[in-house]
């Protein structure tokens, strides 16, 4: 039986059960949960980086957004609050739309 040892979405056990396969799970403590969410962030980001087409990229971005939503809630904020902070940063520092790549800055 393959060993996964990773955080999965809430309905995955139901889906596995529906396929007739046996499995085991456990509920994580909060500190473990955050650590595994961080691991999952790297996993999903890597899958986004390696996406071969727009559809796959959107799928992985949706996974990342779900992780961001969950982390936001854990830190006592809504996704709307994160969006508010993002908007404030846009006003102060801009976006990435102009594709500016900084080469160097004189050090005085």
Tab-separated table of C-alpha atoms in Angstrom:
chain	number	residue	atom	x	y	z
A	1	UNK	CA	0.000	0.000	0.000
A	2	UNK	CA	1.514	3.396	-0.983
A	3	UNK	CA	2.309	5.749	1.900
A	4	UNK	CA	1.477	9.407	1.301
A	5	UNK	CA	1.927	11.171	4.660
A	6	UNK	CA	0.511	14.453	3.379
A	7	UNK	CA	-2.347	16.853	3.980
A	8	UNK	CA	-5.320	16.233	1.691
A	9	UNK	CA	-8.631	17.969	1.054
A	10	UNK	CA	-11.522	17.051	3.355
A	11	UNK	CA	-13.428	14.901	0.860
A	12	UNK	CA	-10.474	12.745	-0.226
A	13	UNK	CA	-11.207	9.987	2.346
A	14	UNK	CA	-14.818	9.846	1.101
A	15	UNK	CA	-13.596	9.583	-2.493
A	16	UNK	CA	-11.114	6.816	-1.613
A	17	UNK	CA	-13.790	4.957	0.344
A	18	UNK	CA	-16.113	5.219	-2.659
A	19	UNK	CA	-13.472	3.520	-4.782
A	20	UNK	CA	-13.513	0.542	-2.406
A	21	UNK	CA	-9.919	0.998	-1.270
A	22	UNK	CA	-8.745	0.805	2.326
A	23	UNK	CA	-6.873	3.752	3.836
A	24	UNK	CA	-5.840	5.338	7.096
A	25	UNK	CA	-5.908	8.965	8.221
A	26	UNK	CA	-5.508	11.027	11.365
A	27	UNK	CA	-6.501	14.525	12.426
A	28	UNK	CA	-3.550	16.889	12.815
A	29	UNK	CA	-2.874	19.107	15.815
A	30	UNK	CA	-2.831	22.842	14.984
A	31	UNK	CA	0.971	23.140	14.838
A	32	UNK	CA	1.203	20.067	12.596
A	33	UNK	CA	-1.631	21.415	10.454
A	34	UNK	CA	0.132	24.710	9.773
A	35	UNK	CA	3.402	22.912	9.022
A	36	UNK	CA	1.602	20.615	6.579
A	37	UNK	CA	-0.234	23.541	4.967
A	38	UNK	CA	3.144	25.172	4.392
A	39	UNK	CA	4.424	21.919	2.850
A	40	UNK	CA	1.295	21.764	0.702
A	41	UNK	CA	1.964	25.330	-0.458
A	42	UNK	CA	5.358	24.272	-1.817
A	43	UNK	CA	3.829	21.173	-3.427
A	44	UNK	CA	1.097	23.144	-5.196
A	45	UNK	CA	3.456	25.960	-6.182
A	46	UNK	CA	5.805	23.408	-7.727
A	47	UNK	CA	2.886	21.891	-9.630
A	48	UNK	CA	1.964	25.388	-10.879
A	49	UNK	CA	5.548	26.099	-11.950
A	50	UNK	CA	5.574	22.823	-13.889
A	51	UNK	CA	2.114	23.222	-15.438
A	52	UNK	CA	2.230	22.613	-19.192
A	53	UNK	CA	-0.827	24.639	-20.202
A	54	UNK	CA	-3.208	27.345	-19.035
A	55	UNK	CA	-5.854	24.904	-17.780
A	56	UNK	CA	-3.360	23.057	-15.584
A	57	UNK	CA	-1.964	26.373	-14.344
A	58	UNK	CA	-5.470	27.533	-13.349
A	59	UNK	CA	-6.085	24.247	-11.499
A	60	UNK	CA	-2.913	24.722	-9.481
A	61	UNK	CA	-3.657	28.399	-8.813
A	62	UNK	CA	-7.064	27.317	-7.466
A	63	UNK	CA	-5.294	24.899	-5.109
A	64	UNK	CA	-2.958	27.668	-3.966
A	65	UNK	CA	-5.908	29.979	-3.412
A	66	UNK	CA	-7.607	27.349	-1.231
A	67	UNK	CA	-4.438	27.076	0.845
A	68	UNK	CA	-4.239	30.867	1.146
A	69	UNK	CA	-7.895	30.976	2.231
A	70	UNK	CA	-7.290	28.313	4.884
A	71	UNK	CA	-4.126	30.010	6.169
A	72	UNK	CA	-5.940	33.365	6.272
A	73	UNK	CA	-8.678	31.885	8.417
A	74	UNK	CA	-6.106	30.258	10.701
A	75	UNK	CA	-4.494	33.673	11.207
A	76	UNK	CA	-7.869	35.222	12.027
A	77	UNK	CA	-8.513	36.940	8.717
A	78	UNK	CA	-10.873	36.407	5.818
A	79	UNK	CA	-9.848	36.193	2.201
A	80	UNK	CA	-11.476	39.614	1.888
A	81	UNK	CA	-9.043	40.989	4.490
A	82	UNK	CA	-6.119	39.529	2.558
A	83	UNK	CA	-7.519	41.156	-0.584
A	84	UNK	CA	-7.760	44.478	1.276
A	85	UNK	CA	-4.097	44.233	2.302
A	86	UNK	CA	-3.178	43.274	-1.272
A	87	UNK	CA	-5.009	46.340	-2.579
A	88	UNK	CA	-3.231	48.598	-0.078
A	89	UNK	CA	0.117	47.190	-1.212
A	90	UNK	CA	-0.849	47.810	-4.842
A	91	UNK	CA	-1.563	51.446	-4.012
A	92	UNK	CA	1.778	51.845	-2.218
A	93	UNK	CA	4.056	49.656	-4.349
A	94	UNK	CA	2.194	48.793	-7.553
A	95	UNK	CA	1.524	45.472	-9.253
A	96	UNK	CA	3.694	43.226	-11.411
A	97	UNK	CA	1.837	44.019	-14.655
A	98	UNK	CA	4.621	46.123	-16.157
A	99	UNK	CA	7.071	43.181	-15.915
A	100	UNK	CA	9.854	45.326	-14.419
A	101	UNK	CA	13.028	43.384	-13.634
A	102	UNK	CA	15.363	45.259	-11.258
A	103	UNK	CA	19.035	44.804	-12.154
A	104	UNK	CA	20.855	46.852	-9.565
A	105	UNK	CA	20.629	49.839	-7.233
A	106	UNK	CA	23.536	52.046	-6.304
A	107	UNK	CA	24.672	51.396	-2.735
A	108	UNK	CA	25.678	54.663	-1.037
